[in-house]
Coordinates of C-alpha atoms and ligand atoms in Angstrom, one line a residue:
M1323 CA -23.2 9.0 -11.1
L1324 CA -25.4 6.8 -9.4
T1325 CA -28.0 7.1 -6.6
V1326 CA -29.7 4.7 -5.2
D1327 CA -32.5 5.0 -2.5
D1328 CA -35.6 2.9 -1.8
D1329 CA -37.6 6.1 -0.5
Q1330 CA -39.0 7.4 -4.5
A1331 CA -39.1 10.9 -3.4
V1332 CA -35.8 11.1 -1.8
S1333 CA -34.6 9.0 -4.8
R1334 CA -36.3 11.6 -7.3
A1335 CA -34.8 14.7 -5.2
V1336 CA -31.0 13.6 -4.9
A1337 CA -31.1 13.0 -8.5
R1338 CA -32.9 15.8 -9.5
D1339 CA -30.3 18.0 -7.7
L1340 CA -27.7 15.6 -9.1
R1341 CA -28.6 16.7 -12.6
R1342 CA -29.3 20.5 -12.0
R1343 CA -25.8 21.0 -11.1
Y1344 CA -24.0 17.9 -12.8
G1345 CA -26.4 17.1 -16.0
Q1346 CA -24.1 18.8 -18.6
D1347 CA -21.4 16.5 -17.7
Y1348 CA -22.7 13.6 -16.3
Q1349 CA -25.4 11.0 -16.8
V1350 CA -27.1 10.5 -13.6
V1351 CA -28.7 7.2 -13.2
R1352 CA -31.3 6.5 -10.4
A1353 CA -32.2 2.9 -8.7
S1354 CA -34.6 2.6 -5.9
A1355 CA -33.2 -1.1 -4.5
G1356 CA -29.2 -2.4 -4.4
A1357 CA -30.4 -5.2 -7.2
D1358 CA -31.4 -2.8 -9.3
A1359 CA -28.4 -0.3 -8.8
L1360 CA -26.1 -3.4 -9.5
D1361 CA -27.8 -4.4 -12.4
A1362 CA -27.4 -1.0 -13.8
L1363 CA -23.8 -1.1 -13.1
R1364 CA -23.5 -4.1 -14.3
E1365 CA -24.5 -3.0 -17.7
L1366 CA -22.5 0.2 -17.5
K1367 CA -19.5 -2.0 -17.4
L1368 CA -20.3 -4.4 -20.3
R1369 CA -20.9 -1.0 -22.1
G1370 CA -17.2 0.2 -21.6
G1371 CA -18.8 3.4 -18.7
R1372 CA -17.2 4.7 -16.0
V1373 CA -18.8 5.6 -12.8
A1374 CA -17.6 8.4 -10.8
V1375 CA -19.6 8.8 -8.2
M1376 CA -21.8 6.5 -6.3
L1377 CA -24.7 8.0 -3.4
A1378 CA -26.0 5.0 -1.4
D1379 CA -28.8 5.4 1.1
Y1380 CA -27.9 3.2 4.3
R1381 CA -31.4 1.9 5.6
M1382 CA -32.6 -0.2 2.3
P1383 CA -34.5 -3.2 2.9
Q1384 CA -33.0 -6.5 1.5
M1385 CA -29.6 -5.0 0.5
N1386 CA -28.2 -2.0 2.9
G1387 CA -26.0 1.1 1.1
V1388 CA -22.5 -0.8 2.7
E1389 CA -23.6 -4.0 1.3
F1390 CA -24.3 -2.6 -2.5
L1391 CA -21.3 -0.2 -2.2
E1392 CA -19.3 -3.4 -1.3
Q1393 CA -20.6 -5.3 -4.5
A1394 CA -20.4 -2.1 -6.4
M1395 CA -16.6 -1.7 -5.8
D1396 CA -16.2 -4.7 -7.5
L1397 CA -17.4 -3.4 -10.2
F1398 CA -15.9 -0.1 -10.4
P1399 CA -13.4 0.4 -8.1
H1400 CA -12.5 4.0 -8.6
A1401 CA -16.0 5.1 -7.9
R1402 CA -15.9 7.7 -5.2
R1403 CA -18.7 6.6 -2.6
A1404 CA -21.1 8.2 -0.5
L1405 CA -23.8 6.9 2.3
L1406 CA -26.6 8.9 3.0
T1407 CA -28.9 8.4 6.1
A1408 CA -31.4 10.0 7.4
Y1409 CA -29.9 10.3 11.3
A1410 CA -26.7 9.9 12.6
D1411 CA -25.8 6.4 12.8
T1412 CA -22.4 5.8 14.1
D1413 CA -22.5 2.2 13.4
A1414 CA -23.5 2.3 10.2
A1415 CA -20.5 5.0 9.5
I1416 CA -17.7 2.6 11.3
Q1417 CA -19.1 -0.1 8.9
A1418 CA -18.7 2.0 5.7
I1419 CA -15.4 3.3 6.5
N1420 CA -13.8 0.1 7.1
V1421 CA -15.7 -2.4 5.0
V1422 CA -16.4 0.1 2.1
D1423 CA -14.0 3.0 2.4
V1424 CA -16.4 5.6 2.0
D1425 CA -15.5 9.1 0.9
H1426 CA -18.3 11.0 2.6
Y1427 CA -21.4 10.4 5.4
L1428 CA -24.5 12.6 4.1
L1429 CA -27.3 13.4 6.6
K1430 CA -30.4 13.6 4.6
P1431 CA -31.9 16.3 4.3
W1432 CA -29.1 18.6 2.6
D1433 CA -30.8 21.9 1.7
P1434 CA -29.3 23.6 0.4
P1435 CA -27.5 21.8 -1.9
E1436 CA -25.1 24.2 -2.8
E1437 CA -23.8 24.3 1.0
K1438 CA -24.3 20.9 2.4
L1439 CA -24.6 18.1 -1.2
Y1440 CA -22.5 20.0 -3.7
P1441 CA -18.9 21.2 -1.8
V1442 CA -19.1 17.0 -1.0
V1443 CA -20.2 15.5 -4.4
D1444 CA -17.4 18.1 -6.0
A1445 CA -14.9 16.9 -3.7
M1446 CA -15.7 13.5 -4.6
L1447 CA -15.4 14.3 -8.5
E1448 CA -12.1 15.8 -7.6
S1449 CA -10.6 13.4 -6.4
W1450 CA -12.2 10.7 -9.0
Q1451 CA -10.3 13.0 -11.6
A1452 CA -7.2 13.3 -10.3
A1453 CA -7.0 9.7 -9.7
G1454 CA -7.6 9.5 -13.3
D1455 CA -10.0 6.5 -13.2
R1456 CA -8.9 3.5 -14.9
D1457 CA -10.6 0.4 -16.5
V1458 CA -10.0 -2.9 -13.8
D1459 CA -9.2 -4.6 -17.4
E1460 CA -7.2 -1.6 -18.9
V1461 CA -3.8 -3.2 -18.3
K1462 CA -3.1 -6.5 -19.1
V1463 CA -0.5 -8.7 -18.1
V1464 CA 0.1 -12.2 -19.8
G1465 CA 2.2 -14.5 -17.7
H1466 CA 3.6 -17.8 -16.2
R1467 CA 1.7 -18.7 -12.7
W1468 CA 5.1 -19.9 -11.7
S1469 CA 7.4 -17.5 -13.0
A1470 CA 9.5 -14.9 -11.0
P1471 CA 9.4 -11.9 -13.3
S1472 CA 5.9 -12.4 -13.9
Y1473 CA 5.4 -12.7 -10.0
K1474 CA 7.3 -9.4 -9.8
I1475 CA 5.2 -7.4 -12.4
R1476 CA 2.4 -8.7 -10.7
D1477 CA 3.1 -7.3 -7.2
F1478 CA 4.4 -4.0 -8.5
L1479 CA 1.8 -3.1 -10.0
A1480 CA -0.7 -4.4 -7.0
R1481 CA 1.2 -2.5 -4.5
N1482 CA 1.6 0.8 -6.9
L1483 CA -2.7 0.3 -6.7
V1484 CA -2.5 0.0 -10.8
P1485 CA -5.6 -2.7 -11.5
Y1486 CA -4.3 -5.1 -13.8
R1487 CA -6.0 -8.3 -15.4
W1488 CA -3.6 -11.2 -15.2
F1489 CA -4.0 -14.0 -18.5
A1490 CA -1.8 -17.1 -18.0
A1491 CA 0.2 -17.2 -20.9
D1492 CA -0.9 -21.0 -21.7
E1493 CA -4.3 -20.3 -21.8
P1494 CA -6.7 -19.1 -24.9
E1495 CA -6.9 -15.2 -24.0
G1496 CA -3.4 -14.9 -22.8
R1497 CA -2.1 -16.6 -26.6
R1498 CA -4.3 -14.3 -28.2
L1499 CA -2.9 -11.6 -26.7
L1500 CA 0.9 -12.8 -27.4
D1501 CA -0.5 -13.4 -30.9
A1502 CA -1.9 -10.0 -31.0
A1503 CA 1.3 -8.5 -30.0
G1504 CA 3.5 -10.6 -32.5
A1505 CA 5.4 -11.9 -29.4
G1506 CA 7.2 -15.4 -28.7
P1507 CA 7.8 -16.8 -25.3
E1508 CA 10.5 -14.8 -25.0
A1509 CA 8.2 -11.7 -24.6
I1510 CA 6.4 -13.2 -21.2
P1511 CA 5.8 -11.3 -19.0
L1512 CA 4.2 -9.0 -21.7
V1513 CA 2.4 -5.9 -20.1
V1514 CA -0.6 -4.8 -22.6
T1515 CA -1.4 -0.8 -22.4
P1516 CA -4.8 0.4 -22.4
D1517 CA -3.6 1.8 -25.7
G1518 CA -2.8 -1.3 -27.1
Q1519 CA 1.1 -0.9 -26.4
A1520 CA 2.6 -3.8 -25.6
L1521 CA 5.9 -4.4 -23.8
A1522 CA 7.8 -7.4 -23.9
A1523 CA 9.0 -8.5 -20.3
P1524 CA 9.1 -4.5 -19.1
T1525 CA 11.6 -3.4 -16.0
S1526 CA 9.5 -2.0 -13.0
A1527 CA 10.4 1.4 -14.3
E1528 CA 9.3 0.5 -18.0
V1529 CA 5.8 -0.4 -16.7
A1530 CA 5.8 3.3 -14.4
G1531 CA 6.3 5.0 -17.5
V1532 CA 3.2 3.6 -19.2
V1533 CA 0.6 2.9 -16.4
G1534 CA 0.9 7.1 -15.1
L1535 CA 3.1 6.7 -12.0
S1536 CA 5.6 9.2 -12.3
T1537 CA 9.5 8.5 -12.2
A1538 CA 11.0 12.0 -13.7
P1539 CA 11.4 15.0 -11.1
V1540 CA 9.9 18.2 -12.4
R1541 CA 12.2 20.7 -11.0
D1542 CA 15.6 20.7 -10.4
F1543 CA 16.0 22.0 -6.9
Y1544 CA 13.8 21.1 -4.1
D1545 CA 13.2 22.3 -0.1
L1546 CA 12.8 18.5 1.1
V1547 CA 13.6 15.4 -0.9
I1548 CA 12.4 12.6 0.6
I1549 CA 13.6 9.6 0.5
G1550 CA 11.5 6.3 1.1
G1551 CA 7.4 6.0 0.0
G1552 CA 6.3 4.2 3.7
P1553 CA 4.3 5.6 6.2
A1554 CA 6.8 7.8 7.2
G1555 CA 7.7 9.3 4.0
L1556 CA 4.3 9.7 3.0
G1557 CA 3.7 11.3 6.7
A1558 CA 6.3 13.7 5.5
A1559 CA 5.2 14.5 2.1
V1560 CA 1.8 15.2 3.0
Y1561 CA 2.9 17.5 6.2
G1562 CA 5.9 19.0 3.9
A1563 CA 4.0 20.1 1.1
S1564 CA 0.8 21.5 3.1
E1565 CA 3.5 23.6 5.0
G1566 CA 4.3 25.4 2.1
L1567 CA 8.0 23.3 1.3
R1568 CA 8.4 22.1 -2.5
T1569 CA 8.4 18.7 -1.4
V1570 CA 9.9 15.6 -3.9
L1571 CA 9.4 11.6 -2.2
V1572 CA 11.3 8.9 -3.8
E1573 CA 10.7 5.3 -3.8
R1574 CA 12.3 2.3 -5.4
R1575 CA 9.4 0.1 -5.2
A1576 CA 5.6 0.7 -4.5
I1577 CA 5.0 3.3 -2.2
G1578 CA 2.8 2.0 1.5
G1579 CA 6.1 0.4 2.5
Q1580 CA 5.7 -2.8 5.0
A1581 CA 2.5 -1.3 5.8
G1582 CA 1.3 -1.5 2.0
Q1583 CA 1.7 -4.9 2.6
S1584 CA -0.4 -5.6 5.4
S1585 CA -3.8 -7.2 5.4
R1586 CA -5.0 -5.2 8.2
I1587 CA -3.6 -3.2 10.6
E1588 CA -5.5 -2.8 13.5
N1589 CA -3.6 -0.9 15.8
Y1590 CA -4.0 2.5 14.0
L1591 CA -5.5 5.4 15.7
G1592 CA -9.3 5.9 14.2
F1593 CA -9.8 2.7 12.6
P1594 CA -11.5 0.7 15.1
D1595 CA -12.1 -2.0 13.0
G1596 CA -8.8 -2.1 11.3
V1597 CA -7.8 -0.7 7.8
S1598 CA -6.2 -2.5 5.1
G1599 CA -2.0 -1.6 4.2
A1600 CA -3.9 -0.6 0.2
Q1601 CA -6.4 1.5 1.7
L1602 CA -4.5 3.7 4.0
T1603 CA -1.8 3.6 1.3
E1604 CA -4.5 4.7 -1.3
R1605 CA -5.4 7.3 1.1
A1606 CA -2.2 9.0 2.2
R1607 CA -1.0 9.4 -1.8
R1608 CA -4.3 10.7 -2.5
Q1609 CA -3.6 13.1 0.5
A1610 CA 0.1 13.9 -0.5
G1611 CA -1.4 14.7 -4.5
K1612 CA -3.6 16.9 -3.1
F1613 CA -0.9 19.3 -1.3
E1614 CA 0.9 18.6 -4.7
A1615 CA 3.7 16.6 -3.3
E1616 CA 5.9 15.0 -6.4
V1617 CA 5.9 11.2 -5.7
L1618 CA 8.9 9.3 -7.8
T1619 CA 8.7 5.7 -8.0
T1620 CA 10.9 3.1 -9.3
R1621 CA 13.9 5.6 -8.1
D1622 CA 16.2 3.6 -6.1
V1623 CA 18.6 6.1 -4.0
V1624 CA 22.1 4.8 -3.9
A1625 CA 24.0 7.8 -2.4
L1626 CA 24.1 11.0 -0.4
E1627 CA 26.4 13.7 -0.5
T1628 CA 26.8 17.4 0.6
R1629 CA 27.7 20.2 -1.5
G1630 CA 28.3 23.4 0.1
P1631 CA 24.6 24.2 1.6
A1632 CA 22.7 21.4 -1.2
R1633 CA 21.6 18.1 -0.2
V1634 CA 22.2 15.4 -2.9
V1635 CA 20.9 12.4 -3.8
R1636 CA 22.2 10.2 -6.5
F1637 CA 19.7 7.4 -8.2
N1638 CA 21.3 4.0 -9.4
D1639 CA 21.4 5.3 -12.9
G1640 CA 23.2 8.1 -12.0
G1641 CA 20.5 10.9 -12.2
E1642 CA 20.7 13.2 -9.1
L1643 CA 18.1 15.5 -7.4
S1644 CA 19.2 18.4 -5.4
A1645 CA 17.7 20.2 -2.1
H1646 CA 18.0 22.2 1.2
S1647 CA 16.9 19.5 3.1
V1648 CA 16.6 15.3 2.9
I1649 CA 14.4 12.9 5.0
I1650 CA 15.7 9.6 5.5
A1651 CA 12.8 7.4 5.6
T1652 CA 13.5 4.0 3.6
G1653 CA 12.4 1.5 6.8
V1654 CA 13.4 -2.0 7.0
S1655 CA 13.2 -4.9 4.4
Y1656 CA 13.1 -8.7 4.8
R1657 CA 15.7 -10.6 6.2
P1658 CA 16.2 -13.6 3.6
L1659 CA 15.9 -17.1 4.6
V1660 CA 18.9 -18.8 4.1
A1661 CA 18.6 -22.5 3.3
P1662 CA 19.0 -24.7 0.1
G1663 CA 16.7 -24.2 -2.5
V1664 CA 14.9 -21.0 -1.1
T1665 CA 16.6 -18.1 -3.2
K1666 CA 16.4 -19.9 -6.5
L1667 CA 12.5 -20.3 -5.8
T1668 CA 12.2 -16.9 -4.8
G1669 CA 8.9 -15.7 -6.5
C1670 CA 8.1 -19.2 -7.9
G1671 CA 6.5 -20.5 -4.3
V1672 CA 8.5 -18.6 -2.0
Y1673 CA 7.8 -15.4 -1.0
Y1674 CA 9.0 -12.7 1.0
G1675 CA 5.6 -10.5 3.0
S1676 CA 2.6 -11.3 2.9
A1677 CA 2.2 -11.5 -1.3
A1678 CA -1.3 -10.4 -1.3
T1679 CA -1.6 -11.3 -5.1
E1680 CA -1.1 -14.9 -4.3
G1681 CA -4.0 -15.3 -2.4
P1682 CA -6.7 -16.6 -4.7
A1683 CA -3.5 -18.8 -6.2
C1684 CA -3.4 -21.2 -2.4
A1685 CA -7.4 -21.7 -2.6
G1686 CA -7.4 -25.1 -1.2
T1687 CA -3.8 -25.8 -0.8
D1688 CA -1.5 -26.2 2.4
V1689 CA 0.4 -22.9 3.0
Y1690 CA 3.3 -22.6 5.4
I1691 CA 4.2 -19.1 7.0
V1692 CA 8.1 -18.8 8.6
G1693 CA 8.1 -16.3 11.7
G1694 CA 6.8 -15.6 14.8
A1695 CA 6.0 -11.9 14.8
N1696 CA 2.7 -9.8 14.5
S1697 CA 3.4 -9.6 10.6
A1698 CA 3.5 -13.6 10.0
G1699 CA 0.3 -13.9 12.3
Q1700 CA -1.7 -11.4 10.4
A1701 CA -0.4 -13.0 7.0
A1702 CA -1.7 -16.4 8.5
L1703 CA -5.2 -14.7 9.1
F1704 CA -5.0 -13.4 5.9
F1705 CA -4.2 -16.7 4.0
S1706 CA -6.5 -18.9 6.1
R1707 CA -9.2 -17.7 3.7
Y1708 CA -8.3 -19.0 1.3
A1709 CA -5.7 -22.0 1.9
R1710 CA -6.7 -25.6 3.2
S1711 CA -4.6 -25.1 6.0
V1712 CA -1.8 -22.7 7.3
T1713 CA 1.0 -23.7 9.2
L1714 CA 2.6 -21.7 11.4
L1715 CA 6.5 -22.4 11.8
V1716 CA 8.1 -20.3 14.6
R1717 CA 11.7 -20.9 15.7
G1718 CA 11.1 -19.6 19.4
D1719 CA 9.5 -21.8 22.4
S1720 CA 6.1 -19.6 22.2
L1721 CA 4.6 -16.7 20.1
E1722 CA 3.7 -15.4 23.4
R1723 CA 7.0 -13.1 23.1
S1724 CA 7.2 -12.1 19.5
M1725 CA 3.4 -11.5 18.9
S1726 CA 0.7 -9.6 20.1
Y1727 CA -1.8 -11.0 22.6
Y1728 CA -5.0 -9.9 20.3
L1729 CA -3.4 -11.9 17.1
I1730 CA -2.9 -15.0 19.3
Q1731 CA -5.8 -15.3 20.0
Q1732 CA -7.2 -14.5 16.6
L1733 CA -4.9 -17.5 15.5
A1734 CA -6.5 -19.9 18.2
A1735 CA -9.8 -19.3 17.0
V1736 CA -9.2 -20.0 12.9
E1737 CA -9.6 -23.7 12.5
N1738 CA -7.4 -24.0 9.7
I1739 CA -4.6 -22.5 11.1
V1740 CA -1.9 -24.6 13.1
V1741 CA 1.0 -23.2 15.2
R1742 CA 4.3 -25.4 15.0
T1743 CA 6.9 -24.0 17.3
R1744 CA 10.3 -24.9 17.4
C1745 CA 10.7 -25.8 14.1
S1746 CA 12.6 -24.3 11.0
V1747 CA 12.9 -24.7 7.2
V1748 CA 16.4 -26.4 6.2
E1749 CA 15.6 -27.1 2.5
A1750 CA 13.3 -25.7 -0.3
H1751 CA 12.5 -28.2 -3.2
G1752 CA 11.0 -28.2 -6.5
D1753 CA 11.5 -27.9 -10.3
G1754 CA 10.6 -24.6 -11.7
H1755 CA 8.3 -24.1 -8.8
L1756 CA 8.2 -24.7 -5.1
E1757 CA 6.7 -28.5 -4.3
T1758 CA 8.2 -29.5 -1.0
I1759 CA 9.9 -27.9 1.8
T1760 CA 12.3 -29.8 4.7
V1761 CA 11.7 -28.6 8.1
R1762 CA 12.9 -29.7 11.4
D1763 CA 11.1 -29.8 14.3
S1764 CA 13.7 -29.4 17.3
K1765 CA 11.1 -30.3 19.9
E1766 CA 10.3 -33.8 18.5
G1767 CA 14.3 -33.9 16.7
T1768 CA 12.7 -35.2 13.5
T1769 CA 13.1 -33.6 10.2
S1770 CA 9.9 -34.3 7.7
T1771 CA 9.7 -33.2 4.1
L1772 CA 5.8 -32.1 3.5
P1773 CA 4.2 -31.0 0.1
C1774 CA 3.9 -27.2 0.1
G1775 CA 3.1 -24.7 -2.8
H1776 CA 3.4 -21.5 -1.1
L1777 CA 5.8 -20.9 1.6
F1778 CA 5.5 -17.0 3.0
V1779 CA 8.9 -15.6 5.0
F1780 CA 8.5 -13.1 7.8
I1781 CA 11.4 -13.8 9.8
G1782 CA 12.8 -10.1 10.7
A1783 CA 14.1 -7.1 8.8
E1784 CA 17.1 -5.3 8.0
P1785 CA 17.6 -1.4 6.8
H1786 CA 19.9 -2.3 4.1
T1787 CA 21.6 1.1 4.4
E1788 CA 25.0 0.1 3.2
W1789 CA 24.1 3.1 0.8
L1790 CA 24.8 5.7 3.6
D1791 CA 28.3 4.2 4.3
G1792 CA 30.5 7.4 4.9
A1793 CA 27.8 9.5 4.4
V1794 CA 25.9 9.1 8.2
C1795 CA 27.0 8.2 11.3
R1796 CA 24.9 4.5 11.9
D1797 CA 24.6 2.1 14.7
S1798 CA 26.2 -1.7 14.4
R1799 CA 23.0 -3.0 12.7
G1800 CA 23.0 -0.2 9.9
F1801 CA 19.9 2.1 12.1
V1802 CA 20.9 5.8 11.2
R1803 CA 21.7 7.5 14.4
T1804 CA 19.5 11.0 15.2
G1805 CA 19.2 13.8 17.7
P1806 CA 20.7 12.7 21.6
D1807 CA 22.4 9.3 19.9
L1808 CA 24.8 11.0 18.3
L1809 CA 26.1 12.6 21.5
V1810 CA 29.0 10.8 22.8
D1811 CA 30.2 11.9 26.0
G1812 CA 28.7 15.4 25.3
Q1813 CA 30.7 15.7 22.3
R1814 CA 29.1 16.3 19.0
P1815 CA 29.8 13.5 16.1
P1816 CA 32.6 13.9 14.0
G1817 CA 32.3 16.6 11.1
W1818 CA 29.4 18.8 12.9
D1819 CA 29.8 22.0 12.0
R1820 CA 27.1 23.9 13.8
D1821 CA 27.3 25.9 16.6
R1822 CA 24.1 23.6 18.1
D1823 CA 23.5 20.0 19.0
P1824 CA 21.8 17.9 16.2
F1825 CA 17.5 18.3 16.4
Y1826 CA 16.2 15.4 17.7
L1827 CA 15.9 13.5 14.4
E1828 CA 18.4 15.1 12.3
S1829 CA 21.3 12.8 11.7
S1830 CA 25.3 13.2 11.7
V1831 CA 24.6 15.7 8.8
P1832 CA 22.7 18.9 9.1
G1833 CA 19.5 19.2 7.4
V1834 CA 19.4 15.4 6.9
F1835 CA 16.9 13.9 8.9
A1836 CA 15.7 10.3 9.8
A1837 CA 11.9 8.9 10.4
G1838 CA 9.9 5.7 11.1
D1839 CA 12.0 2.3 11.3
V1840 CA 15.3 3.1 9.2
R1841 CA 16.2 5.3 12.4
A1842 CA 18.2 3.5 15.5
N1843 CA 16.1 3.1 18.9
S1844 CA 12.7 3.9 16.8
V1845 CA 9.3 2.2 17.9
K1846 CA 8.9 -0.1 14.8
R1847 CA 5.1 0.9 14.1
V1848 CA 3.1 2.8 11.4
A1849 CA 1.4 4.9 13.9
S1850 CA 5.2 6.3 15.1
A1851 CA 6.6 6.2 11.5
V1852 CA 4.1 8.8 10.7
G1853 CA 4.8 10.6 13.8
E1854 CA 8.3 10.9 12.9
G1855 CA 7.7 11.6 9.0
A1856 CA 5.7 14.9 10.2
M1857 CA 7.9 15.6 13.5
A1858 CA 10.5 15.8 11.0
V1859 CA 8.7 18.1 8.5
T1860 CA 8.8 20.6 12.0
L1861 CA 12.6 20.2 12.6
V1862 CA 13.3 20.8 8.9
H1863 CA 11.6 24.3 9.1
K1864 CA 13.7 24.9 12.0
Y1865 CA 16.9 24.2 9.9
L1866 CA 15.6 26.3 7.1
E1867 CA 14.9 29.3 9.3
T1868 CA 18.1 28.7 11.5
G1869 CA 20.5 26.8 9.9
Ligands
FAD2775 C1 3.1 -7.6 6.8 C2 3.1 -6.4 8.0 C3 2.6 -5.7 8.5 C4 2.6 -5.2 9.8 N1 1.4 -4.8 10.5 C5 1.4 -3.4 11.6 C6 0.5 -3.2 11.9 O1 -0.5 -4.2 12.1 N2 0.5 -2.1 13.2 C7 1.8 -1.6 13.1 O2 1.7 -0.4 13.7 N3 2.6 -1.7 12.3 C8 2.8 -2.8 11.7 N4 3.7 -3.5 10.7 C9 4.8 -2.2 11.0 C10 4.7 -1.2 10.2 O3 4.2 -1.7 8.9 C11 6.2 -0.1 9.8 O4 6.8 0.0 11.2 C12 6.6 0.8 9.1 O5 6.1 0.6 7.5 C13 7.6 1.6 8.9 O6 7.0 2.8 8.4 P1 8.4 3.3 7.3 O7 8.3 4.4 6.6 O8 9.4 3.8 8.4 O9 9.5 2.3 6.7 P2 8.6 1.2 5.7 O10 7.0 1.2 5.9 O11 9.7 0.4 5.3 O12 9.0 2.1 4.0 C14 10.1 2.6 3.5 C15 10.2 2.6 2.3 O13 11.3 3.5 1.9 C16 11.5 2.9 0.3 N5 13.1 2.3 0.2 C17 14.2 1.5 0.6 N6 15.4 2.1 0.2 C18 15.0 2.9 -0.7 C19 15.9 3.5 -1.4 N7 17.8 3.6 -1.1 N8 15.7 4.4 -2.3 C20 14.4 4.7 -2.4 N9 13.3 4.0 -1.8 C21 14.0 3.1 -0.7 C22 11.3 1.0 0.5 O14 10.6 0.7 -0.6 C23 9.8 1.1 1.5 O15 8.7 1.4 0.4 C24 3.6 -4.4 10.0 C25 4.9 -4.6 9.1 C26 4.5 -5.6 8.0 C27 5.8 -5.9 7.4

């Protein structure tokens, strides 16, 4: 446990209080300036130590508490963080929440500590232990820079918030790891676990198994199965489990969904300075875990069946899960960019979504982004921090119709971002990785081939609900119809066997609900997805009570 406070008396008092209660199990390290505390943390890191909790005073000379925590997080990202202040300081609180995602904000003095300090530190320790602190260097991935399978593993780990260290296979440390594992080029990507297990070219499910992500259900039967781990699914998991339902959430890739890929969500209530998708996801996952919702990853649901009162979901490996009720929260995924060369280079320079893992690799290069909606605008802002230039290729005449006003203003204010309207990518070229793209400019009537190492695609989304064919009613674009949308001229949907209308978020099968982006006519926003997840749980209760 580390505490840093420039006031010696306070610093001693904090350390004393912490040692009194936690001294048996934890070493308490005290520093009186941010720089000294960082030195102590670096030393701990080299010695292979772990840090559970950091308590930092906000108002310190040279380096304030938020600045200190920001740097300290780079060394120990899993340590729980609290900011101390002598009086209420709203600005500091907001800054701290947004910059360093503090867990608590403690007002000094905290006498008696039994009431004001220990419950807070207990909660932080509990969440640190539950998260199973893993060192950043624990999982190692050895791969090729321009290889789709290597990218897939890195993206999977990053999106599941599993810290890992990347080694290029042609660099000395990468070669050393391959040698140590007795592996040749066919083993790439190689994943090495903290306990030294080496996995050659593993699947996502195999990686999930060794990094501590659950893939198998604990029970045979649940009250509620939630399909999809985006904001709607996570919202439903938190509300379902906290209201006593035996709840399991099944996610095929990485929890967080589309929102998990967002570099900055600016309009989610309670985060006036925005919040990154990764932060929001991490908090939601902890919250769902706290209420004991089970979360299974790398399980792809491919069918839904009704067997009497049971609702059964089937996985792609043939396994099944049964429950009284189901919430479909599978969202939408990117529409593919159809142009020669694109498919072959996907993962090797062409990426769908903002692919945050690629940020550092874009340093000093010219990046292109296809799309004119908010997601493309956010990605342009994100990559402009790394790239020499970012060009947004927009098919329409202007951004006004497709992008929020605040984002258009932000893009205009960044020097290395260029917006080109009425432009589209017509071909991608490269040998093993993307090298150039051909862009048609219909305004100028020209076609040009431009050097390009990174192309990020954001061109709208589709629900991909083909697996629900014949199971529940969907609209012409595949979105799941619910509640009043199912009534045609006052008639209930075919096969409906209850003497009531479907509840508001209920599908054409009683007890099967839809929430978030996958639902027909839903509002495509994080807040509405979370809200629908919560509302669907209320309707599940109603269904369980009344049938
Ligand atoms: C880059 C980006 C930035 C955005 N920024 C904002 C913003 O600033 N503000 C805002 O309000 N909205 C924003 N959005 C939109 C917002 O993220 C979505 O509206 C929201 O995520 C929808 O949540 P959802 O849970 O319904 O679906 P999703 O987030 O799409 O999650 C669905 C999940 O279901 C999983 N899944 C799908 N099919 C299956 C299956 N068969 N089996 C198992 N799992 C499955 C998927 O892998 C996915 O994780 C942004 C979107 C993107 C892409």
